[in-house]
């Protein structure tokens, strides 16, 4: 089995597109590949930021990608960017029920297509409810610090592998050490990523 680990941020448009690409390839390969979400925060400080010109350029570039059109994404320009650690933690919570990628896509959709502030607990809990997750249990999990520790560990590993931005991926045989995995930096189209996967299979 091929394992694909993806580091992404829910306010990063290309992280959104890359996750959609992975789901598309999951449909193709089925149980031959496993996708693991890894957390990263572009804005780790708990302050509100206005989008930079570079961010807006990336958003515009993402909107031109074919998969954005195929998925009918709005990719609305956000008024501000916030810290999304609770959103990242909620994906780890969802993973217990095998819903990590569905939670990730729901968070991306909320931010980019529906202008929802995914830094707010109440908004994340609504999303969790819609996916059938126990929002009360998620609320409790936020308080005990274990989910926070997972996010911090992901970000430490991100730096250990020398990644500089998201999306970033590691691709390799599931039972092998991640040190043997192929690093993939930056957004890859379905065809590009399919070629990389086919070389590993």
Short mmCIF file of C-alpha atoms in Angstrom, two decimals:
data_model
loop_
_atom_site.label_atom_id
_atom_site.label_comp_id
_atom_site.label_asym_id
_atom_site.label_seq_id
_atom_site.Cartn_x
_atom_site.Cartn_y
_atom_site.Cartn_z
CA UNK A 1 0.00 0.00 0.00
CA UNK A 2 1.19 3.50 -0.86
CA UNK A 3 0.88 6.09 1.88
CA UNK A 4 0.58 9.78 1.05
CA UNK A 5 1.08 12.24 3.87
CA UNK A 6 -0.04 15.78 3.08
CA UNK A 7 0.70 18.89 5.11
CA UNK A 8 -1.81 21.65 4.44
CA UNK A 9 -3.41 24.80 5.85
CA UNK A 10 -7.13 25.47 5.56
CA UNK A 11 -6.57 29.06 4.42
CA UNK A 12 -4.20 27.96 1.63
CA UNK A 13 -6.00 27.61 -1.72
CA UNK A 14 -3.46 25.20 -3.17
CA UNK A 15 -3.76 22.98 -0.09
CA UNK A 16 -7.48 22.83 -0.92
CA UNK A 17 -6.82 21.89 -4.53
CA UNK A 18 -4.20 19.31 -3.59
CA UNK A 19 -6.61 17.62 -1.21
CA UNK A 20 -9.21 17.42 -3.99
CA UNK A 21 -6.58 15.90 -6.29
CA UNK A 22 -5.75 13.30 -3.66
CA UNK A 23 -9.41 12.36 -3.26
CA UNK A 24 -9.69 12.02 -7.03
CA UNK A 25 -6.72 9.66 -7.11
CA UNK A 26 -8.10 7.78 -4.12
CA UNK A 27 -11.17 7.05 -6.23
CA UNK A 28 -8.87 5.67 -8.93
CA UNK A 29 -6.57 3.56 -6.77
CA UNK A 30 -8.93 2.65 -3.93
CA UNK A 31 -7.29 0.67 -1.15
CA UNK A 32 -3.92 0.77 -2.91
CA UNK A 33 -3.29 4.21 -1.41
CA UNK A 34 -3.78 5.68 2.04
CA UNK A 35 -3.98 9.44 2.60
CA UNK A 36 -2.87 10.95 5.91
CA UNK A 37 -3.63 14.58 6.78
CA UNK A 38 -0.82 16.45 8.54
CA UNK A 39 -1.31 19.84 10.16
CA UNK A 40 0.43 23.10 9.32
CA UNK A 41 -0.43 26.69 10.23
CA UNK A 42 0.51 29.54 7.92
CA UNK A 43 -0.53 31.93 10.68
CA UNK A 44 0.54 30.28 13.96
CA UNK A 45 0.19 33.51 15.91
CA UNK A 46 -3.31 34.09 17.21
CA UNK A 47 -3.78 37.38 15.42
CA UNK A 48 -6.01 38.45 12.57
CA UNK A 49 -4.18 39.32 9.36
CA UNK A 50 -5.32 40.89 6.13
CA UNK A 51 -4.39 38.86 3.05
CA UNK A 52 -1.10 39.96 1.49
CA UNK A 53 -0.80 40.74 -2.24
CA UNK A 54 1.14 37.48 -2.62
CA UNK A 55 -1.70 35.54 -0.98
CA UNK A 56 -4.26 37.13 -3.31
CA UNK A 57 -2.07 36.31 -6.32
CA UNK A 58 -1.91 32.67 -5.21
CA UNK A 59 -5.67 32.63 -4.77
CA UNK A 60 -6.15 33.97 -8.27
CA UNK A 61 -3.70 31.41 -9.67
CA UNK A 62 -5.51 28.60 -7.86
CA UNK A 63 -8.82 29.70 -9.33
CA UNK A 64 -7.38 29.13 -12.82
CA UNK A 65 -6.53 25.48 -12.19
CA UNK A 66 -8.70 22.95 -14.01
CA UNK A 67 -9.70 21.08 -10.86
CA UNK A 68 -11.08 24.30 -9.37
CA UNK A 69 -13.43 24.62 -12.33
CA UNK A 70 -14.33 20.93 -12.25
CA UNK A 71 -15.26 21.18 -8.56
CA UNK A 72 -17.15 24.47 -9.11
CA UNK A 73 -15.13 26.22 -6.41
CA UNK A 74 -15.84 29.86 -5.65
CA UNK A 75 -12.49 30.53 -3.94
CA UNK A 76 -13.79 33.76 -2.44
CA UNK A 77 -11.11 36.24 -1.42
CA UNK A 78 -11.11 36.32 2.41
CA UNK A 79 -11.40 39.61 4.24
CA UNK A 80 -8.90 38.39 6.82
CA UNK A 81 -6.81 35.37 7.81
CA UNK A 82 -6.88 33.89 11.28
CA UNK A 83 -5.24 31.14 13.31
CA UNK A 84 -6.86 27.83 12.38
CA UNK A 85 -5.35 25.51 15.00
CA UNK A 86 -8.75 24.40 16.31
CA UNK A 87 -9.73 23.47 12.77
CA UNK A 88 -6.56 21.39 12.42
CA UNK A 89 -7.27 19.72 15.75
CA UNK A 90 -10.80 18.87 14.64
CA UNK A 91 -9.40 16.87 11.71
CA UNK A 92 -7.42 14.72 14.13
CA UNK A 93 -10.59 14.21 16.14
CA UNK A 94 -12.46 13.19 12.97
CA UNK A 95 -9.70 10.74 12.07
CA UNK A 96 -10.81 8.44 14.90
CA UNK A 97 -13.97 7.78 12.87
CA UNK A 98 -12.16 7.70 9.54
CA UNK A 99 -13.55 11.11 8.58
CA UNK A 100 -10.37 13.19 8.55
CA UNK A 101 -10.42 13.99 4.83
CA UNK A 102 -14.16 14.67 4.82
CA UNK A 103 -13.63 17.08 7.71
CA UNK A 104 -10.72 18.71 5.91
CA UNK A 105 -12.75 19.23 2.73
CA UNK A 106 -15.68 20.59 4.74
CA UNK A 107 -13.38 23.13 6.41
CA UNK A 108 -11.89 24.20 3.08
CA UNK A 109 -15.38 24.56 1.63
CA UNK A 110 -16.55 26.62 4.59
CA UNK A 111 -13.63 29.02 4.32
CA UNK A 112 -13.26 29.43 0.56
CA UNK A 113 -16.81 28.94 -0.71
CA UNK A 114 -19.05 30.11 2.13
CA UNK A 115 -16.96 32.79 3.90
CA UNK A 116 -17.19 31.08 7.28
CA UNK A 117 -14.69 31.95 10.01
CA UNK A 118 -13.18 28.54 10.74
CA UNK A 119 -11.20 29.88 13.69
CA UNK A 120 -14.42 30.00 15.72
CA UNK A 121 -15.33 27.00 17.84
CA UNK A 122 -19.04 27.26 17.14
CA UNK A 123 -18.53 27.15 13.37
CA UNK A 124 -16.26 24.11 13.56
CA UNK A 125 -18.74 22.35 15.82
CA UNK A 126 -21.52 22.97 13.28
CA UNK A 127 -19.39 21.37 10.58
CA UNK A 128 -18.62 18.42 12.86
CA UNK A 129 -22.34 17.96 13.54
CA UNK A 130 -23.12 17.88 9.83
CA UNK A 131 -20.58 15.10 9.35
CA UNK A 132 -22.08 13.07 12.17
CA UNK A 133 -19.26 13.69 14.62
CA UNK A 134 -19.93 14.12 18.33
CA UNK A 135 -19.49 17.86 18.75
CA UNK A 136 -19.69 17.63 22.54
CA UNK A 137 -16.81 15.15 22.55
CA UNK A 138 -14.84 17.41 20.21
CA UNK A 139 -15.38 20.31 22.57
CA UNK A 140 -13.98 18.22 25.42
CA UNK A 141 -11.05 17.03 23.28
CA UNK A 142 -10.05 20.63 22.57
CA UNK A 143 -9.57 21.19 26.29
CA UNK A 144 -7.29 18.29 27.22
CA UNK A 145 -4.36 19.34 25.03
CA UNK A 146 -3.79 16.03 23.24
CA UNK A 147 -4.99 17.34 19.89
CA UNK A 148 -2.79 20.41 20.25
CA UNK A 149 0.21 18.15 20.84
CA UNK A 150 -0.51 16.32 17.57
CA UNK A 151 -0.60 19.58 15.61
CA UNK A 152 2.65 20.77 17.17
CA UNK A 153 4.33 17.43 16.37
CA UNK A 154 3.19 17.66 12.74
CA UNK A 155 4.67 21.13 12.43
CA UNK A 156 7.95 19.99 13.96
CA UNK A 157 8.16 17.12 11.46
CA UNK A 158 7.35 19.55 8.65
CA UNK A 159 10.47 21.53 9.54
CA UNK A 160 12.53 18.36 10.05
CA UNK A 161 11.87 17.34 6.45
CA UNK A 162 12.98 20.76 5.25
CA UNK A 163 9.65 21.80 3.77
CA UNK A 164 9.22 25.53 3.25
CA UNK A 165 5.56 25.84 2.32
CA UNK A 166 2.31 24.00 1.73
CA UNK A 167 1.02 21.86 0.23
CA UNK A 168 3.85 19.42 0.90
CA UNK A 169 3.71 15.65 0.72
CA UNK A 170 5.63 12.49 1.50
CA UNK A 171 4.85 9.47 -0.69
CA UNK A 172 6.09 5.93 -0.15
CA UNK A 173 5.40 2.36 0.92
CA UNK A 174 3.27 2.41 4.06
CA UNK A 175 5.35 -0.13 5.98
CA UNK A 176 8.65 1.62 5.23
CA UNK A 177 10.20 4.45 7.23
CA UNK A 178 8.96 7.91 6.18
CA UNK A 179 12.64 8.74 5.73
CA UNK A 180 12.51 6.61 2.58
CA UNK A 181 9.46 8.45 1.22
CA UNK A 182 9.62 10.76 -1.77
CA UNK A 183 9.15 14.43 -0.80
CA UNK A 184 6.77 16.35 -3.06
CA UNK A 185 6.78 20.11 -2.71
CA UNK A 186 4.09 22.42 -4.05
CA UNK A 187 0.80 21.77 -5.81
CA UNK A 188 0.69 18.89 -8.29
CA UNK A 189 -2.05 18.37 -10.86
CA UNK A 190 -3.85 15.02 -11.05
CA UNK A 191 -1.65 13.90 -13.95
CA UNK A 192 1.57 14.99 -12.24
CA UNK A 193 0.71 13.29 -8.98
CA UNK A 194 -0.57 10.18 -10.75
CA UNK A 195 2.82 9.86 -12.45
CA UNK A 196 4.63 10.13 -9.11
CA UNK A 197 2.37 7.51 -7.54
CA UNK A 198 2.76 5.13 -10.48
CA UNK A 199 6.54 5.21 -10.03
CA UNK A 200 6.17 4.22 -6.37
CA UNK A 201 3.60 1.46 -6.96
#
